[in-house]
Short mmCIF file of C-alpha atoms and ligand atoms in Angstrom, two decimals:
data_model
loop_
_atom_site.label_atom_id
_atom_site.label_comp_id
_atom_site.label_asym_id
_atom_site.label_seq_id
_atom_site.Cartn_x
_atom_site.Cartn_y
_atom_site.Cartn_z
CA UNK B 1 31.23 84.46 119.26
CA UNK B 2 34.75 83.31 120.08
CA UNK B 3 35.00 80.68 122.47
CA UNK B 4 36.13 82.07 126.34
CA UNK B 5 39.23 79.46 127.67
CA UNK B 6 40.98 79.51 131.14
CA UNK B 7 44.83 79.75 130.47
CA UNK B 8 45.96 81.92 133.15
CA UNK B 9 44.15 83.68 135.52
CA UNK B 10 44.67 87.16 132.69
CA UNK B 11 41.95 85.33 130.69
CA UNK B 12 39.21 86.67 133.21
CA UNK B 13 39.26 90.09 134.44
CA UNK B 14 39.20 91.93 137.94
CA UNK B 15 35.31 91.33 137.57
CA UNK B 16 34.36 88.18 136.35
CA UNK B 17 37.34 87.05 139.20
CA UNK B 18 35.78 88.93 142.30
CA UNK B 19 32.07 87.44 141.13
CA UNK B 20 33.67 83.93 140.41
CA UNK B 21 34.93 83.39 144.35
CA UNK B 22 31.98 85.23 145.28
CA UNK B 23 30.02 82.38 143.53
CA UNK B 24 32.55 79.53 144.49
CA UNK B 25 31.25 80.54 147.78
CA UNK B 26 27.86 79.97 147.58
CA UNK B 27 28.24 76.66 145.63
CA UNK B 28 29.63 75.60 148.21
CA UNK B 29 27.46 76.57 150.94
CA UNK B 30 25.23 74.91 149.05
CA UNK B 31 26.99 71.42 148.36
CA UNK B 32 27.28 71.64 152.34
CA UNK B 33 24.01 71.60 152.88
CA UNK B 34 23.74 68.87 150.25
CA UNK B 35 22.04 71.32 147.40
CA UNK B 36 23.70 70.54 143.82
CA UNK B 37 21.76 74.10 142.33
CA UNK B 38 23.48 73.57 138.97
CA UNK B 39 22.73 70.84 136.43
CA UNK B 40 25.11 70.09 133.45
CA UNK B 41 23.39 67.55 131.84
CA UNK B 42 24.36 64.93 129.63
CA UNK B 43 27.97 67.61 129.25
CA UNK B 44 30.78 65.51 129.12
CA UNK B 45 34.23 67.34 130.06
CA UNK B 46 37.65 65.55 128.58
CA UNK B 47 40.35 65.19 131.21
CA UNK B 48 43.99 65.10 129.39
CA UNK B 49 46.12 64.27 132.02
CA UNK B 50 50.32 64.25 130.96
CA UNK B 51 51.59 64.47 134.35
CA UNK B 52 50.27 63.42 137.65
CA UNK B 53 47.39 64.70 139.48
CA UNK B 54 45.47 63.97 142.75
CA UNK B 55 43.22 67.04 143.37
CA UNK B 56 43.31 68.53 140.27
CA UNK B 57 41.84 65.47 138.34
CA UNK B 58 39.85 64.53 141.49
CA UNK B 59 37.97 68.02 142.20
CA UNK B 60 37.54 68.25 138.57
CA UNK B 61 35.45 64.95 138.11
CA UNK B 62 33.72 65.07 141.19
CA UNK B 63 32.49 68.66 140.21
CA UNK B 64 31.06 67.10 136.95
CA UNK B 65 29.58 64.09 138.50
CA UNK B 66 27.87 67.00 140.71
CA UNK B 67 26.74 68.87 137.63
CA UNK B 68 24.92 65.79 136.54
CA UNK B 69 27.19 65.57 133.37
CA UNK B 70 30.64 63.00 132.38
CA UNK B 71 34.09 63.34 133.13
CA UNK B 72 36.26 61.49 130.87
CA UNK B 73 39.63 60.78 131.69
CA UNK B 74 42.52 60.93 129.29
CA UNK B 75 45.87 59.92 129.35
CA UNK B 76 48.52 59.93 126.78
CA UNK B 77 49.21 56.34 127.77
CA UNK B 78 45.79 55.09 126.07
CA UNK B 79 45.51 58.14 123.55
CA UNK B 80 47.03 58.36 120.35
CA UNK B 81 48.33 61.61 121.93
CA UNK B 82 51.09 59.49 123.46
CA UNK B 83 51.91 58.04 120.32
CA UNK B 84 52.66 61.22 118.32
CA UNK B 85 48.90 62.45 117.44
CA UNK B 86 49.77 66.19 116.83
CA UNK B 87 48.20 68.73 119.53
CA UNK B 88 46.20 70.27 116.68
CA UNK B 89 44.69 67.37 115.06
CA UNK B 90 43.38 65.86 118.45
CA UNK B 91 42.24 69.47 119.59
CA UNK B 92 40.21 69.63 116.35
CA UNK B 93 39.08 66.19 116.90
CA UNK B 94 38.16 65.99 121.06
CA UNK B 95 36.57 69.68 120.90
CA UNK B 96 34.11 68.31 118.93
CA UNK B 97 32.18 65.27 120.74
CA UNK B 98 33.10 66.99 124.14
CA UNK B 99 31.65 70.65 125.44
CA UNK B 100 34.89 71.49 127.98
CA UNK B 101 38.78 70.38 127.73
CA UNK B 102 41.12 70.25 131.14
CA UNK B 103 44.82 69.77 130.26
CA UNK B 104 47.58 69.05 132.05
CA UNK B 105 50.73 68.85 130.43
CA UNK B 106 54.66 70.64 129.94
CA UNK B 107 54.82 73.01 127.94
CA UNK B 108 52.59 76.52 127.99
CA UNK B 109 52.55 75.96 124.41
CA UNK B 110 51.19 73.08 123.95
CA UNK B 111 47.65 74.32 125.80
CA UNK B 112 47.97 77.56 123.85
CA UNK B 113 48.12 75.44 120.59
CA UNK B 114 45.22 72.89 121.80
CA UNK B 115 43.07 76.40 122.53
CA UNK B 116 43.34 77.64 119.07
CA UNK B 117 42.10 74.76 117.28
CA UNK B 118 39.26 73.76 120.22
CA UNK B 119 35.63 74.30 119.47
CA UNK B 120 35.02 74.38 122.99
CA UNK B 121 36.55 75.73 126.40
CA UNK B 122 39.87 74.53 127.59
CA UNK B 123 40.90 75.13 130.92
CA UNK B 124 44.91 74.51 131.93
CA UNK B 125 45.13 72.23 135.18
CA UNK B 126 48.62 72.89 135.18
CA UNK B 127 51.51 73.94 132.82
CA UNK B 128 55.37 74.42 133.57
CA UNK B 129 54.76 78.21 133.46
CA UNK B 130 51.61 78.52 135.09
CA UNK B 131 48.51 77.17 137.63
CA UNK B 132 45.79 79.26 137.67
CA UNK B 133 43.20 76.60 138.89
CA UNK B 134 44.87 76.57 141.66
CA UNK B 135 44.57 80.39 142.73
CA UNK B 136 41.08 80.36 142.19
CA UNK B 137 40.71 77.74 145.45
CA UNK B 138 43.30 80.08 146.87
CA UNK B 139 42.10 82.99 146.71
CA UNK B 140 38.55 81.69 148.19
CA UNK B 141 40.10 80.08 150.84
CA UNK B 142 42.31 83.79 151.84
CA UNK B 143 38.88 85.74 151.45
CA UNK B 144 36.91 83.24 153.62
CA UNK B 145 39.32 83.45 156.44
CA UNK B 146 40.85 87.33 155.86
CA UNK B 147 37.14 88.59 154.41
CA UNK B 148 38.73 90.16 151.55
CA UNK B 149 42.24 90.43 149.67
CA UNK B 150 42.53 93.73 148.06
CA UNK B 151 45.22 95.76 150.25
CA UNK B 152 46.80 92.68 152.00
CA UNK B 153 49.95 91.33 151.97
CA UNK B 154 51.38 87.49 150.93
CA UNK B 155 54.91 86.47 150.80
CA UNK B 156 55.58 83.37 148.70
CA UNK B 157 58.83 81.94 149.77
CA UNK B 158 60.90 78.98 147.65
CA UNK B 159 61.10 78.10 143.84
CA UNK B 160 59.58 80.74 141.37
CA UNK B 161 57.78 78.52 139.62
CA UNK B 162 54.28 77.79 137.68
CA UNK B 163 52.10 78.35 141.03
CA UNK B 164 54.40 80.96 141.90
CA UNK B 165 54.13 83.06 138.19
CA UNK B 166 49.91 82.20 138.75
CA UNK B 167 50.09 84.15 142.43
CA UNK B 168 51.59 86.82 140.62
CA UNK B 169 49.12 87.28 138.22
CA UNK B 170 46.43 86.88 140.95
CA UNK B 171 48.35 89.86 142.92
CA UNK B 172 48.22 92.56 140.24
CA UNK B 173 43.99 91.13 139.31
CA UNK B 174 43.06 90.51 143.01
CA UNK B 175 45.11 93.62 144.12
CA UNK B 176 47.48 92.77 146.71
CA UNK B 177 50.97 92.93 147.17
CA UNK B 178 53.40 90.41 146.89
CA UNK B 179 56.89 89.74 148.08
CA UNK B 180 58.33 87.10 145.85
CA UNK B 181 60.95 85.73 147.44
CA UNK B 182 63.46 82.82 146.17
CA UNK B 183 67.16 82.02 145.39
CA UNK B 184 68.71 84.41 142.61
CA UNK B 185 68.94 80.91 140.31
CA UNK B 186 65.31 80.36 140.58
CA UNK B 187 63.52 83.67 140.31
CA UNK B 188 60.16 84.25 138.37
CA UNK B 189 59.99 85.01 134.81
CA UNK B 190 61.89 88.28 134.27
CA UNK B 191 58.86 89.35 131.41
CA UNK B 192 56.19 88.41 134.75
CA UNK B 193 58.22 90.30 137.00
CA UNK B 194 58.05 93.62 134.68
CA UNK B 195 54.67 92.97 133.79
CA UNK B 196 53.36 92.63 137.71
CA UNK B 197 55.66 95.31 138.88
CA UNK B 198 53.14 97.49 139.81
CA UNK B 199 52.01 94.62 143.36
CA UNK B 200 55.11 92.02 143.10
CA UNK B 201 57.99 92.56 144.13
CA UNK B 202 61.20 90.06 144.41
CA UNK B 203 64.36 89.52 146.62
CA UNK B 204 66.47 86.65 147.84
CA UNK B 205 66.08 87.27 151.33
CA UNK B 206 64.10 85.89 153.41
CA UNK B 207 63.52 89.07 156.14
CA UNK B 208 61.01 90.39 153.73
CA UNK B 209 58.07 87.52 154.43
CA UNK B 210 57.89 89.66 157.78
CA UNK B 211 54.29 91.15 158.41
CA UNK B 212 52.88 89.36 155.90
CA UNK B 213 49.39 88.36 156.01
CA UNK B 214 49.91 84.94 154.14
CA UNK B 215 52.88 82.61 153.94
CA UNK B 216 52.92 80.51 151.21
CA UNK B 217 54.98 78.07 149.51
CA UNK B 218 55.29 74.77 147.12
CA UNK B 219 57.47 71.76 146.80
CA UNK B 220 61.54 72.45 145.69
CA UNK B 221 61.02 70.02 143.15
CA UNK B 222 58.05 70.49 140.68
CA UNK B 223 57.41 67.42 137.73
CA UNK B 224 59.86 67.31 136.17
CA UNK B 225 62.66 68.61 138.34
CA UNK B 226 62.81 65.39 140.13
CA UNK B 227 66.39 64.33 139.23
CA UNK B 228 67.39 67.84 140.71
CA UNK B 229 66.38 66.86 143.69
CA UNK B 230 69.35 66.74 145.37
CA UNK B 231 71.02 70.16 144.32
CA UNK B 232 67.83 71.75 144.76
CA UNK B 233 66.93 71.18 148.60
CA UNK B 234 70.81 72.76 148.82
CA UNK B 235 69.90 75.72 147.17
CA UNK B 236 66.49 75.76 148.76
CA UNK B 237 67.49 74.85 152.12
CA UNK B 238 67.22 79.00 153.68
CA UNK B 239 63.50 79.19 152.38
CA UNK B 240 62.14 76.44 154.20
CA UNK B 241 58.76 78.15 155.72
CA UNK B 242 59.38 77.03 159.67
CA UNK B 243 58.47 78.53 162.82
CA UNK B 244 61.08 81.59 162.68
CA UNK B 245 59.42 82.75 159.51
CA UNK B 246 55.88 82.62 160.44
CA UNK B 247 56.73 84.09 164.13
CA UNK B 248 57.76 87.24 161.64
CA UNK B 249 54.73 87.63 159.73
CA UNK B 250 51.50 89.32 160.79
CA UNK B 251 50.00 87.37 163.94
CA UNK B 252 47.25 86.10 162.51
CA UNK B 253 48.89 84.86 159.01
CA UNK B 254 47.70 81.97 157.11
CA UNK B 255 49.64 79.07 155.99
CA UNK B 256 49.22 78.20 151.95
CA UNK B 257 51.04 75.11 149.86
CA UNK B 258 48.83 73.94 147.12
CA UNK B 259 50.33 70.53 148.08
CA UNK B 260 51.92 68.21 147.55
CA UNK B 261 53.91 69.03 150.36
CA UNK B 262 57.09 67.12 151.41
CA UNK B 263 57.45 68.10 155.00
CA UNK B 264 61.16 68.89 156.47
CA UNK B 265 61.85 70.66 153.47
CA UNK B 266 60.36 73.87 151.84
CA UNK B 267 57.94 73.90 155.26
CA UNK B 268 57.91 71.80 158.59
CA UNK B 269 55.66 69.62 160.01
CA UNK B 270 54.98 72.31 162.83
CA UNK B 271 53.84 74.85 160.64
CA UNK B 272 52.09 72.75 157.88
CA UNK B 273 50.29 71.16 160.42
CA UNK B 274 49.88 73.64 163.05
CA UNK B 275 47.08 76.50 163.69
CA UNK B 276 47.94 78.99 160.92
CA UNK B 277 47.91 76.02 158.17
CA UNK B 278 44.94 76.12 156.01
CA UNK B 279 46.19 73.63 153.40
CA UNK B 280 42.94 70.90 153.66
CA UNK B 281 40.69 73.85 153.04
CA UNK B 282 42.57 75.48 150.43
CA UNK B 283 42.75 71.54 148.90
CA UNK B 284 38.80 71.40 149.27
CA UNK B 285 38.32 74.37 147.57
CA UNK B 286 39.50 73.37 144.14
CA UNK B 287 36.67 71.57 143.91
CA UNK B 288 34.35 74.47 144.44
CA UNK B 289 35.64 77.31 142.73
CA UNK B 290 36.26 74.93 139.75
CA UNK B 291 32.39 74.32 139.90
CA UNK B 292 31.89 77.80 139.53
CA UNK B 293 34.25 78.34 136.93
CA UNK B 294 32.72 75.51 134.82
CA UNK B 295 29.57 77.61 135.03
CA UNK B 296 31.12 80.74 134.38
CA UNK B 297 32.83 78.67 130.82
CA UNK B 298 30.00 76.15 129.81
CA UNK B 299 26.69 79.27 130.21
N1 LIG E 301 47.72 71.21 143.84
C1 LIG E 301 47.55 70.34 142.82
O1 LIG E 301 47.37 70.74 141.67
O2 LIG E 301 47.60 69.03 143.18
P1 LIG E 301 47.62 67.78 142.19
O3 LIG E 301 48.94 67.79 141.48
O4 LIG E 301 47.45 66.60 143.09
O5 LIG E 301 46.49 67.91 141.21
N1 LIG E 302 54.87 73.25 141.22
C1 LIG E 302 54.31 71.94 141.36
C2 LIG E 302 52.84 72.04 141.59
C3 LIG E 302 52.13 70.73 141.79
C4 LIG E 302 50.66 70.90 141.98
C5 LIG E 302 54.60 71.13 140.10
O1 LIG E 302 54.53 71.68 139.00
O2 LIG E 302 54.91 69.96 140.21
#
């Protein structure tokens, strides 16, 4: 049998998604009530981290050390990965003392490449194009307060970027519709756009967030952007997520940013920190829908 990996959210379908919160959900009612139900034994995950990380890396060893198994951590600074190893060769060679791969790293490519030649299951924590990790926590977190998805509404306002190209994915598998709204210079992938068309759709202005049952947003500057920093918060500056805009949306609309969040620029410190926000929540629950979809990879 071919070996199931976790590139984008597409790898899963409709199915496997809807039972996968379902079961993120009672993982973590469990860990609450200090139950670990799952036991990974003596599995050891590889961690290969090539850009920075605080929840991802976090939620993903903590959910291992819960599992009873080994998270190792990798980065390219102590690999031979850093020093020109080719993608293939250490795919071949990591898939085959560990039983699970996380990667974060630049280029879409390079996980696709890493997948191919892996024995085992590789999960992407991150690429330039896409962040499907983190729309599993989302998309627990909107059904836990909202009870359900299908036939809502969420605008994403800002840069259309990798966590931007994942919540359109999650729109047209989840079923909801999605106003994608950024500057014309920094609009999703035209191919995702086309492909999604049937629950996305995008426009620069900002009037169409209004109603919606979700706000949601990420930094102006993703890694790797940094030296645009400057330019960008120009461009950006009309899509901050403030008061005005969540006064427009459906009264009792959440607050997303997968964080983290630079307040006074794409959102304020009123609305990131105020009633609607739901950002610590949606931060905790990386950690438990990555437990479940550990389970869902390693059984
Ligand atoms: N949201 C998210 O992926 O955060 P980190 O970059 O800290 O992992
Ligand atoms: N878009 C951001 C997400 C960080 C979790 C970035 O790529 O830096």
């Amino acid at each position: 049998m071919s070996v199931r990996h976790f590139l984008t959210l597409r790898d899963l379908q409709p199915e496997e998604l809807r039972r996968l919160i379902q079961r993120a959900g009672e993982l973590k009612t469990a860990a609450k009530a200090g139950q670990h139900p799952v036991s990974f034994n003596r599995r050891v995950m590889a961690m290969i981290f090539e850009k920075s990380s605080t929840r991802t890396r976090i939620s993903f060893e903590t959910a291992m050390a819960q599992f009873g198994g080994h998270a190792l951590f990798l980065s390219p600074r102590d690999t031979q990965l850093g020093r020109g190893e080719s993608i293939e060769d250490s795919a071949r060679v990591i898939s085959r003392m560990v039983d699970i791969v996380v990667i974060r790293t630049a280029g879409h490519d390079r996980i696709e490449r890493f997948a191919e030649y892996s024995q085992v299951p590789v999960i992407n924590a991150l690429t330039d194009t896409y962040h499907p990790c983190q729309l599993l926590a989302d998309m627990l977190t909107w059904v836990e307060r909202h009870g359900g998805v299908a036939g809502r509404r969420a605008a994403w306002l800002g840069d259309g970027n990798n966590v931007c190209h994942s919540w359109m994915n999650a729109a047209q598998l989840f079923d909801f519709e999605l106003n994608v709204i950024t500057p014309a210079e920094q609009k999703p992938d035209a191919q995702l756009l086309e492909k999604t068309a049937s629950h996305v759709r995008w426009s620069t202005d900002v009037a169409e967030a209004a109603g919606a049952d979700l706000i949601v947003t990420d930094t102006w500057a993703s890694m790797g952007h940094e030296e645009e920093k400057e330019e960008r918060q120009r461009i950006f500056r009309p899509y901050q997520v403030n008061q005005q805009v969540m006064a427009a949306a459906s009264p009792d609309a959440l607050f997303m940013h997968c964080l983290p969040a630079y307040r006074g620029q794409e959102v304020t410190e009123e609305v990131i920190d105020g009633q609607q926000s739901v950002v610590w929540e949606e931060a905790e629950n990386r950690l438990h829908a990555q437990k479940a979809l550990i389970e869902l990879l390693l059984t």
